[in-house]
CSV table of C-alpha atoms in Angstrom, one decimal:
chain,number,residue,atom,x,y,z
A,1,UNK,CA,22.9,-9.2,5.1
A,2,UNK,CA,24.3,-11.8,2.7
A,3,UNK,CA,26.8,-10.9,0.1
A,4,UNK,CA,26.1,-10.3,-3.4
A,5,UNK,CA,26.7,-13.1,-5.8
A,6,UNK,CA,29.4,-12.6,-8.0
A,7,UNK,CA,30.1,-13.2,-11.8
A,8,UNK,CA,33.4,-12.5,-13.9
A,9,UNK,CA,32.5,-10.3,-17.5
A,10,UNK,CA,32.9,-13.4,-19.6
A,11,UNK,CA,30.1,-15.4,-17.3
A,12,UNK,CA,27.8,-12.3,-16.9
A,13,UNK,CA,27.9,-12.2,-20.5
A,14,UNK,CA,27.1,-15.9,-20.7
A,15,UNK,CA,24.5,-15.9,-18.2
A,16,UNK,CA,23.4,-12.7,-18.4
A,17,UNK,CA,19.5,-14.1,-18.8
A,18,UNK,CA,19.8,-16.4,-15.8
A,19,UNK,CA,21.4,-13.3,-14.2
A,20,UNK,CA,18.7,-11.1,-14.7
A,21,UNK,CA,16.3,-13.7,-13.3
A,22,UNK,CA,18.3,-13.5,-9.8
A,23,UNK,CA,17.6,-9.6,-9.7
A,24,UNK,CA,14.1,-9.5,-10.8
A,25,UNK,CA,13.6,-12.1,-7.2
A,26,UNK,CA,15.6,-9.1,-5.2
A,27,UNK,CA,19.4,-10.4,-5.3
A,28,UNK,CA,21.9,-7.8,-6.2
A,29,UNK,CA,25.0,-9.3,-8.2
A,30,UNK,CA,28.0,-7.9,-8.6
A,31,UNK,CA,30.4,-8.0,-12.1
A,32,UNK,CA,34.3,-7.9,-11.8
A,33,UNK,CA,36.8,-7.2,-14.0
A,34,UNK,CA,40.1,-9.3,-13.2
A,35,UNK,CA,39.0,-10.0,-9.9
A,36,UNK,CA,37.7,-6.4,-9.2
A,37,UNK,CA,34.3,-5.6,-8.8
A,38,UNK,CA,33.5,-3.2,-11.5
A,39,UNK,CA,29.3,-3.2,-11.3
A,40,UNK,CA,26.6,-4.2,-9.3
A,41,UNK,CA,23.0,-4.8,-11.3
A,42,UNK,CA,20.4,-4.6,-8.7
A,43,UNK,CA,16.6,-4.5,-8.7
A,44,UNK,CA,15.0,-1.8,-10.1
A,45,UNK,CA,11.7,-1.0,-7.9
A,46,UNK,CA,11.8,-3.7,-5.0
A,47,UNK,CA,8.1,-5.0,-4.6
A,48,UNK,CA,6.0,-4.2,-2.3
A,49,UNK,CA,4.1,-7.1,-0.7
A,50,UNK,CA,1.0,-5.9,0.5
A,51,UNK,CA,-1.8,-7.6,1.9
A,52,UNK,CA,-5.1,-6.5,0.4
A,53,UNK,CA,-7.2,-3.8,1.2
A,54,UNK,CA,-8.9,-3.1,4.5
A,55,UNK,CA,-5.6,-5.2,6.3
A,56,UNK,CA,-5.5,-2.8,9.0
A,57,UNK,CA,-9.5,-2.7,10.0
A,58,UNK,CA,-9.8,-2.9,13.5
A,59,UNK,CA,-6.5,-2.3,14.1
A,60,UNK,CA,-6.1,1.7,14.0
A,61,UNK,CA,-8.2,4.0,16.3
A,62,UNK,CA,-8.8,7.7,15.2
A,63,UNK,CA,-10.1,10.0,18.4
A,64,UNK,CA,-13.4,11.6,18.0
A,65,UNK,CA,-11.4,15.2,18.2
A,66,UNK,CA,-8.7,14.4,15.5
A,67,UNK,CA,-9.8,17.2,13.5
A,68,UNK,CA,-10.3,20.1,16.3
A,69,UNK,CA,-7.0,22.2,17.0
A,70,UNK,CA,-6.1,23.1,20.3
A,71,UNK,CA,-7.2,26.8,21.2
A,72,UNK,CA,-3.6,28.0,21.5
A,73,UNK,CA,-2.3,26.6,18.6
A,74,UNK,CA,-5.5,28.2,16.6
A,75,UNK,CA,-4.8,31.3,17.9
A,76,UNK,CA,-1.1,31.4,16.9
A,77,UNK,CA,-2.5,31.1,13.1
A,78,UNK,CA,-5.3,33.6,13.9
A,79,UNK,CA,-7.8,31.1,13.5
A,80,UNK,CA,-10.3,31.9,15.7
């Protein structure tokens, strides 16, 4: 994993736009104070790339018995 960028308070406050740009892509930046890291701002809700609907058709098989328990188990819930 790649380390987080870092920015000194008096550049975060400068770039603080340009900053917030960097974490909305998915970087994680970190803000020291004399040399220390103090903060890290990081994305919020990571995005979720998906591929449209339907992008596993084909590709899952679900058995004609899915839905009927075995008799054993059944029978430990008194369902039969």
């Amino acid at each position: 994993m790649e380390a987080a960028r870092q920015y000194n308070v008096h550049e975060a406050k400068t770039h603080f736009s340009r900053i917030l740009e960097q974490v909305a892509t998915g970087e994680e930046i970190v803000i020291s104070k004399a040399g220390e890291p103090v903060a890290k701002v990081v994305p919020l809700h990571p995005k979720v790339r998906r591929t449209g609907r339907g992008s596993l058709a084909g590709r899952i098989h679900i058995a004609d018995d899915f839905d009927d328990l075995p008799h054993d188990i059944a029978d430990a819930f008194g369902m039969r």
